[in-house]
GROMACS .gro file of C-alpha atoms in nm:
model
  348
    1MET     CA    1   0.039   0.003   0.035
    2ARG     CA    2   0.138   0.326  -0.101
    3THR     CA    3   0.113   0.593   0.150
    4GLU     CA    4   0.107   0.963   0.103
    5ASN     CA    5   0.154   1.249   0.332
    6LEU     CA    6   0.163   1.021   0.636
    7PHE     CA    7   0.469   1.110   0.841
    8LEU     CA    8   0.665   0.998   1.164
    9ALA     CA    9   0.647   1.283   1.392
   10GLY     CA   10   0.799   1.131   1.723
   11THR     CA   11   0.960   0.787   1.868
   12GLY     CA   12   0.995   0.687   2.214
   13ALA     CA   13   1.135   0.400   2.412
   14TYR     CA   14   1.184   0.220   2.741
   15ILE     CA   15   1.459  -0.005   2.778
   16PRO     CA   16   1.507  -0.126   3.138
   17PRO     CA   17   1.854  -0.212   3.270
   18ARG     CA   18   2.073  -0.481   3.137
   19ALA     CA   19   2.165  -0.798   3.277
   20SER     CA   20   2.505  -0.932   3.185
   21VAL     CA   21   2.449  -1.283   2.973
   22ALA     CA   22   2.836  -1.348   3.118
   23GLU     CA   23   2.717  -1.355   3.441
   24ALA     CA   24   2.415  -1.564   3.363
   25VAL     CA   25   2.644  -1.836   3.250
   26ARG     CA   26   2.856  -1.789   3.564
   27ARG     CA   27   2.551  -1.877   3.764
   28GLY     CA   28   2.409  -2.152   3.545
   29ALA     CA   29   2.100  -1.973   3.419
   30TYR     CA   30   2.272  -2.004   3.041
   31ASP     CA   31   2.487  -2.221   2.826
   32ARG     CA   32   2.834  -2.087   2.773
   33GLU     CA   33   2.823  -2.243   2.413
   34ARG     CA   34   2.497  -2.063   2.341
   35MET     CA   35   2.628  -1.714   2.468
   36ASP     CA   36   2.918  -1.792   2.230
   37SER     CA   37   2.705  -1.893   1.915
   38CYS     CA   38   2.440  -1.671   1.945
   39GLY     CA   39   2.654  -1.338   2.041
   40TRP     CA   40   2.438  -1.199   2.319
   41ARG     CA   41   2.656  -0.996   2.581
   42ASN     CA   42   2.381  -0.803   2.746
   43ILE     CA   43   1.973  -0.830   2.773
   44ALA     CA   44   1.755  -0.558   2.892
   45VAL     CA   45   1.533  -0.742   3.237
   46SER     CA   46   1.246  -0.534   3.365
   47ASP     CA   47   1.243  -0.549   3.756
   48GLY     CA   48   0.894  -0.574   3.803
   49VAL     CA   49   0.804  -0.301   3.580
   50SER     CA   50   0.507  -0.403   3.386
   51ALA     CA   51   0.485  -0.412   2.977
   52PRO     CA   52   0.192  -0.147   2.961
   53ASP     CA   53   0.390   0.086   3.223
   54MET     CA   54   0.716   0.039   3.015
   55ALA     CA   55   0.469   0.149   2.706
   56VAL     CA   56   0.322   0.433   2.907
   57ALA     CA   57   0.691   0.563   2.922
   58ALA     CA   58   0.748   0.537   2.556
   59VAL     CA   59   0.418   0.645   2.460
   60ARG     CA   60   0.457   0.991   2.681
   61GLN     CA   61   0.829   1.028   2.532
   62ALA     CA   62   0.698   0.967   2.161
   63VAL     CA   63   0.403   1.219   2.209
   64ARG     CA   64   0.652   1.475   2.367
   65ARG     CA   65   0.906   1.458   2.071
   66SER     CA   66   0.623   1.469   1.823
   67GLY     CA   67   0.518   1.831   1.947
   68LEU     CA   68   0.154   1.692   1.890
   69GLY     CA   69  -0.138   1.717   2.153
   70PRO     CA   70  -0.404   1.471   2.280
   71GLU     CA   71  -0.617   1.652   2.051
   72ASP     CA   72  -0.395   1.588   1.735
   73ILE     CA   73  -0.445   1.207   1.802
   74ASP     CA   74  -0.703   0.987   1.690
   75LEU     CA   75  -0.628   0.640   1.759
   76LEU     CA   76  -0.409   0.438   1.982
   77VAL     CA   77  -0.312   0.122   1.925
   78HIS     CA   78  -0.102  -0.127   2.141
   79SER     CA   79   0.104  -0.426   2.018
   80CYS     CA   80   0.244  -0.735   2.215
   81ALA     CA   81   0.391  -1.069   2.165
   82TYR     CA   82   0.303  -1.171   2.515
   83HIS     CA   83   0.049  -1.160   2.818
   84GLN     CA   84   0.008  -0.775   2.909
   85GLY     CA   85  -0.204  -0.814   3.216
   86PRO     CA   86  -0.507  -0.915   3.426
   87ASP     CA   87  -0.761  -1.140   3.215
   88GLY     CA   88  -1.056  -0.920   3.044
   89TRP     CA   89  -0.847  -0.622   3.071
   90SER     CA   90  -0.762  -0.380   2.811
   91ALA     CA   91  -0.409  -0.255   2.847
   92PRO     CA   92  -0.447  -0.023   2.572
   93HIS     CA   93  -0.688   0.162   2.751
   94TYR     CA   94  -0.461   0.163   3.058
   95ILE     CA   95  -0.196   0.342   2.794
   96LEU     CA   96  -0.436   0.550   2.654
   97ARG     CA   97  -0.565   0.662   3.018
   98SER     CA   98  -0.231   0.714   3.156
   99THR     CA   99  -0.090   0.935   2.844
  100LEU     CA  100  -0.340   1.117   2.622
  101GLY     CA  101  -0.618   1.097   2.856
  102SER     CA  102  -0.847   1.110   2.528
  103THR     CA  103  -1.166   0.948   2.451
  104VAL     CA  104  -1.016   0.770   2.098
  105PRO     CA  105  -1.015   0.442   2.021
  106ALA     CA  106  -0.748   0.208   2.159
  107LEU     CA  107  -0.675  -0.124   2.035
  108THR     CA  108  -0.450  -0.463   2.056
  109VAL     CA  109  -0.236  -0.609   1.805
  110GLU     CA  110  -0.138  -0.926   1.909
  111GLN     CA  111   0.068  -1.076   1.598
  112GLY     CA  112   0.400  -1.182   1.798
  113CYS     CA  113   0.721  -1.034   1.692
  114ASN     CA  114   0.531  -0.897   1.381
  115ALA     CA  115   0.285  -0.711   1.618
  116PHE     CA  116   0.440  -0.354   1.593
  117LEU     CA  117   0.450  -0.324   1.223
  118ALA     CA  118   0.121  -0.489   1.178
  119ALA     CA  119  -0.039  -0.216   1.447
  120LEU     CA  120   0.167   0.069   1.223
  121GLU     CA  121  -0.023  -0.089   0.906
  122MET     CA  122  -0.334  -0.060   1.106
  123ALA     CA  123  -0.340   0.274   1.194
  124ALA     CA  124  -0.189   0.411   0.862
  125GLN     CA  125  -0.472   0.272   0.711
  126TYR     CA  126  -0.699   0.440   0.993
  127LEU     CA  127  -0.571   0.765   0.909
  128LEU     CA  128  -0.594   0.774   0.556
  129CYS     CA  129  -0.956   0.653   0.553
  130ALA     CA  130  -1.116   0.935   0.661
  131PRO     CA  131  -0.987   1.293   0.598
  132SER     CA  132  -1.080   1.436   0.966
  133ARG     CA  133  -0.820   1.183   1.129
  134THR     CA  134  -0.447   1.356   1.193
  135GLY     CA  135  -0.284   1.151   1.428
  136ALA     CA  136  -0.223   0.813   1.575
  137VAL     CA  137   0.005   0.636   1.833
  138VAL     CA  138   0.158   0.298   1.798
  139SER     CA  139   0.302   0.142   2.070
  140ALA     CA  140   0.461  -0.213   2.202
  141ALA     CA  141   0.565  -0.347   2.508
  142ASP     CA  142   0.662  -0.702   2.612
  143ASN     CA  143   0.791  -0.822   2.957
  144PHE     CA  144   0.914  -1.166   2.946
  145GLY     CA  145   0.972  -1.205   3.325
  146ALA     CA  146   0.679  -1.416   3.423
  147PRO     CA  147   0.699  -1.724   3.602
  148SER     CA  148   0.589  -1.926   3.273
  149VAL     CA  149   0.896  -1.810   3.077
  150ASP     CA  150   1.265  -1.912   3.090
  151ARG     CA  151   1.403  -1.639   2.909
  152TRP     CA  152   1.736  -1.788   2.855
  153TYR     CA  153   1.609  -2.123   2.680
  154ALA     CA  154   1.260  -2.057   2.569
  155HIS     CA  155   1.382  -1.957   2.231
  156ARG     CA  156   1.725  -2.164   2.082
  157ASP     CA  157   1.849  -1.853   1.874
  158ALA     CA  158   1.752  -1.576   2.143
  159VAL     CA  159   1.716  -1.463   2.493
  160LEU     CA  160   1.375  -1.284   2.541
  161ALA     CA  161   1.434  -0.938   2.635
  162ASP     CA  162   1.215  -0.657   2.842
  163ALA     CA  163   1.111  -0.311   2.636
  164ALA     CA  164   0.872  -0.095   2.482
  165THR     CA  165   0.874   0.149   2.205
  166ALA     CA  166   0.642   0.389   2.062
  167VAL     CA  167   0.575   0.598   1.751
  168VAL     CA  168   0.345   0.886   1.650
  169LEU     CA  169   0.199   0.876   1.307
  170SER     CA  170   0.090   1.257   1.172
  171LYS     CA  171  -0.079   1.361   0.852
  172GLN     CA  172   0.066   1.704   0.943
  173SER     CA  173   0.420   1.695   0.939
  174GLY     CA  174   0.714   1.487   1.077
  175TRP     CA  175   1.118   1.410   1.017
  176ALA     CA  176   1.049   1.109   0.788
  177ALA     CA  177   0.758   1.027   0.559
  178LEU     CA  178   0.586   0.686   0.574
  179ARG     CA  179   0.617   0.587   0.220
  180SER     CA  180   0.497   0.227   0.191
  181VAL     CA  181   0.368  -0.036   0.389
  182GLU     CA  182   0.231  -0.417   0.324
  183SER     CA  183   0.165  -0.769   0.478
  184VAL     CA  184   0.173  -1.130   0.326
  185SER     CA  185   0.093  -1.426   0.541
  186LEU     CA  186   0.206  -1.790   0.480
  187PRO     CA  187  -0.104  -1.977   0.667
  188HIS     CA  188   0.026  -2.346   0.603
  189PHE     CA  189   0.342  -2.256   0.848
  190GLU     CA  190   0.126  -2.187   1.143
  191ILE     CA  191   0.201  -2.473   1.318
  192LEU     CA  192   0.575  -2.328   1.347
  193ASN     CA  193   0.407  -2.137   1.658
  194ARG     CA  194   0.158  -2.367   1.788
  195GLY     CA  195   0.368  -2.681   1.776
  196HIS     CA  196   0.170  -2.984   1.952
  197GLU     CA  197  -0.020  -2.790   2.226
  198PRO     CA  198  -0.359  -2.817   2.269
  199ILE     CA  199  -0.565  -2.538   2.154
  200PHE     CA  200  -0.777  -2.530   2.475
  201PRO     CA  201  -0.710  -2.477   2.748
  202PRO     CA  202  -0.472  -2.198   2.665
  203ALA     CA  203  -0.130  -2.309   2.791
  204VAL     CA  204  -0.084  -1.980   3.033
  205THR     CA  205  -0.384  -2.125   3.237
  206THR     CA  206  -0.215  -2.453   3.275
  207GLY     CA  207   0.113  -2.339   3.397
  208ARG     CA  208   0.272  -2.460   3.111
  209PRO     CA  209   0.614  -2.310   3.033
  210LEU     CA  210   0.667  -2.123   2.690
  211ASP     CA  211   0.875  -2.350   2.490
  212MET     CA  212   0.904  -2.205   2.105
  213ASN     CA  213   1.181  -2.473   2.056
  214GLU     CA  214   0.914  -2.725   2.096
  215HIS     CA  215   0.685  -2.546   1.833
  216LEU     CA  216   0.980  -2.581   1.591
  217GLU     CA  217   1.032  -2.950   1.627
  218ALA     CA  218   0.644  -3.003   1.599
  219MET     CA  219   0.668  -2.837   1.273
  220ILE     CA  220   0.931  -3.003   1.124
  221GLU     CA  221   0.753  -3.347   1.250
  222GLU     CA  222   0.415  -3.267   1.152
  223LEU     CA  223   0.525  -3.146   0.754
  224GLY     CA  224   0.798  -3.383   0.698
  225PRO     CA  225   1.009  -3.300   0.405
  226LYS     CA  226   0.798  -2.990   0.312
  227ALA     CA  227   0.903  -2.824   0.660
  228SER     CA  228   1.219  -2.721   0.443
  229GLU     CA  229   1.028  -2.551   0.228
  230ILE     CA  230   0.967  -2.252   0.480
  231VAL     CA  231   1.331  -2.123   0.417
  232GLN     CA  232   1.219  -2.103   0.029
  233GLU     CA  233   0.884  -1.962   0.051
  234TYR     CA  234   0.967  -1.711   0.336
  235GLY     CA  235   1.256  -1.605   0.118
  236ALA     CA  236   1.043  -1.573  -0.180
  237SER     CA  237   0.745  -1.397  -0.028
  238GLY     CA  238   0.953  -1.160   0.174
  239THR     CA  239   1.163  -1.058  -0.143
  240LYS     CA  240   0.856  -1.002  -0.370
  241LEU     CA  241   0.693  -0.802  -0.071
  242VAL     CA  242   1.034  -0.613   0.003
  243GLU     CA  243   1.042  -0.508  -0.396
  244GLN     CA  244   0.686  -0.391  -0.371
  245VAL     CA  245   0.705  -0.179  -0.093
  246THR     CA  246   1.002  -0.033  -0.261
  247ALA     CA  247   0.833   0.017  -0.572
  248GLU     CA  248   0.545   0.154  -0.403
  249ALA     CA  249   0.796   0.412  -0.240
  250GLY     CA  250   0.936   0.503  -0.555
  251ILE     CA  251   1.282   0.334  -0.510
  252THR     CA  252   1.459   0.022  -0.577
  253VAL     CA  253   1.626  -0.214  -0.297
  254ALA     CA  254   1.972  -0.069  -0.376
  255ASP     CA  255   1.845   0.294  -0.234
  256LEU     CA  256   1.777   0.124   0.084
  257SER     CA  257   2.015   0.301   0.379
  258ARG     CA  258   1.939   0.075   0.656
  259VAL     CA  259   1.733  -0.208   0.702
  260LEU     CA  260   1.525  -0.224   1.085
  261HIS     CA  261   1.484  -0.594   1.161
  262LEU     CA  262   1.395  -0.839   1.450
  263GLY     CA  263   1.669  -0.849   1.694
  264ALA     CA  264   1.995  -1.065   1.615
  265ALA     CA  265   2.326  -1.065   1.782
  266THR     CA  266   2.517  -1.210   1.498
  267ALA     CA  267   2.574  -1.086   1.113
  268ASP     CA  268   2.573  -1.449   1.040
  269PHE     CA  269   2.185  -1.488   1.201
  270LEU     CA  270   2.086  -1.177   1.049
  271ASP     CA  271   2.186  -1.270   0.706
  272SER     CA  272   2.040  -1.603   0.704
  273HIS     CA  273   1.716  -1.405   0.747
  274LEU     CA  274   1.805  -1.138   0.503
  275ARG     CA  275   1.986  -1.281   0.235
  276PRO     CA  276   1.709  -1.473   0.105
  277MET     CA  277   1.498  -1.166   0.019
  278GLY     CA  278   1.819  -1.002  -0.139
  279LEU     CA  279   1.922  -0.798   0.172
  280ASP     CA  280   2.241  -0.686   0.296
  281ALA     CA  281   2.290  -0.795   0.642
  282ALA     CA  282   2.540  -0.490   0.677
  283LEU     CA  283   2.224  -0.232   0.656
  284GLY     CA  284   2.121  -0.410   0.977
  285ALA     CA  285   2.212  -0.328   1.373
  286VAL     CA  286   2.375  -0.639   1.529
  287ASP     CA  287   2.582  -0.437   1.760
  288PHE     CA  288   2.251  -0.286   1.920
  289PHE     CA  289   2.053  -0.586   1.977
  290ARG     CA  290   2.391  -0.770   2.143
  291ASP     CA  291   2.312  -0.538   2.439
  292VAL     CA  292   1.919  -0.556   2.418
  293GLY     CA  293   1.829  -0.894   2.335
  294HIS     CA  294   1.530  -1.005   2.159
  295ALA     CA  295   1.238  -0.793   2.293
  296GLY     CA  296   0.943  -0.955   2.126
  297SER     CA  297   0.703  -0.696   1.950
  298THR     CA  298   0.923  -0.387   2.034
  299ASP     CA  299   1.270  -0.448   1.802
  300VAL     CA  300   1.203  -0.279   1.500
  301GLY     CA  301   1.041  -0.014   1.703
  302LEU     CA  302   1.362  -0.003   1.948
  303GLN     CA  303   1.593   0.039   1.666
  304LEU     CA  304   1.405   0.320   1.528
  305ASN     CA  305   1.449   0.484   1.843
  306HIS     CA  306   1.793   0.388   1.867
  307HIS     CA  307   1.892   0.577   1.529
  308VAL     CA  308   1.692   0.884   1.616
  309GLU     CA  309   1.878   0.903   1.954
  310ALA     CA  310   2.237   0.814   1.800
  311GLY     CA  311   2.197   1.112   1.546
  312ASP     CA  312   2.286   0.865   1.232
  313LEU     CA  313   1.993   0.955   1.037
  314SER     CA  314   2.000   1.213   0.741
  315ALA     CA  315   1.782   1.373   0.486
  316GLY     CA  316   1.724   1.126   0.206
  317ASP     CA  317   1.815   0.815   0.386
  318HIS     CA  318   1.576   0.544   0.293
  319LEU     CA  319   1.442   0.286   0.603
  320LEU     CA  320   1.338  -0.072   0.522
  321LEU     CA  321   1.148  -0.177   0.838
  322LEU     CA  322   1.080  -0.562   0.820
  323SER     CA  323   0.944  -0.806   1.084
  324ALA     CA  324   0.763  -1.151   1.066
  325GLY     CA  325   0.588  -1.320   1.332
  326PRO     CA  326   0.326  -1.636   1.367
  327GLY     CA  327   0.100  -1.699   1.079
  328LEU     CA  328   0.340  -1.686   0.886
  329MET     CA  329   0.302  -1.281   0.881
  330ILE     CA  330   0.568  -1.061   0.720
  331THR     CA  331   0.534  -0.703   0.710
  332ALA     CA  332   0.738  -0.439   0.555
  333ALA     CA  333   0.728  -0.039   0.538
  334VAL     CA  334   0.970   0.195   0.386
  335VAL     CA  335   1.020   0.522   0.570
  336THR     CA  336   1.224   0.810   0.389
  337VAL     CA  337   1.372   1.055   0.626
  338LEU     CA  338   1.295   1.418   0.524
  339GLU     CA  339   1.530   1.613   0.841
  340THR     CA  340   1.771   1.474   1.098
  341PRO     CA  341   1.502   1.403   1.383
  342GLY     CA  342   1.552   1.545   1.679
  343SER     CA  343   1.593   1.400   2.031
  344GLU     CA  344   1.590   1.512   2.401
  345GLY     CA  345   1.777   1.198   2.471
  346SER     CA  346   1.655   0.838   2.609
  347ASP     CA  347   1.430   0.807   2.920
  348ALA     CA  348   1.573   0.431   2.949
   0.00000   0.00000   0.00000
């Protein structure tokens, strides 16, 4: 979907204190071989601050940087990969009450690691379908400190981190333009995130621990030789999607200045995900994520905010925002920097 006159007006993030991976190895919480092969150095770990409360901090920062007021915001979309709080409760309305304090719609997008960009796409469509709507806030937050999660071993390639991020979209002005955004699904691989777990009762209600490794093993067992097709189909679908959003933005893949991606701590791991789509891992931010971890739904937004605060974005830069999550679903967006974004520093 090509988007016109839609801008990024402000970003925000909350990253809690880091825990040393080497220290986790020394106390037996993590395996040294995994530390060496996966590349993580420090992991952001929240000490009791909930995901929605981290989101509140990130949203406040993004709105403050945007220069917009509550009257300029028509929607709040909160996104996440893991549980946010009490059953039957609305985390986005808690965030709305604690930030804008207005009566606009507040929604949740739960689409795993792809949730932030899926929410961004939803917010863009919401703004563009009505001329009177002028702005939206998109937030993401996850806290993997629950008793049912062993953040060190729940995922074979990543250590799960805690963080929050936010971005303000505006039809008025901003430091960057959202040029295009689109998603694609590969539903025949949905078992990758289901595994052999019964769909009912939900695992969280039975105390079953989060085990993404079992999900992968289940997919291989159920699909047999066809399981290997996931790499080819993911790459082919991602390539087509990236070519689509860059063309809609009026650029080519070769024009991209940076790729904003899910958390990866080695160039080889990132390359294994980007190369099938014709993308260069050198455009990523491996070094940044080595000291954060894989923070669920927040990674792309965290990287965007990191570049804002680092002051390493310049007018004319073309950014590809890319993520994937359960479904499988892949979302890609192109953002063009119009001017060097201002930042008063991080609250993290």
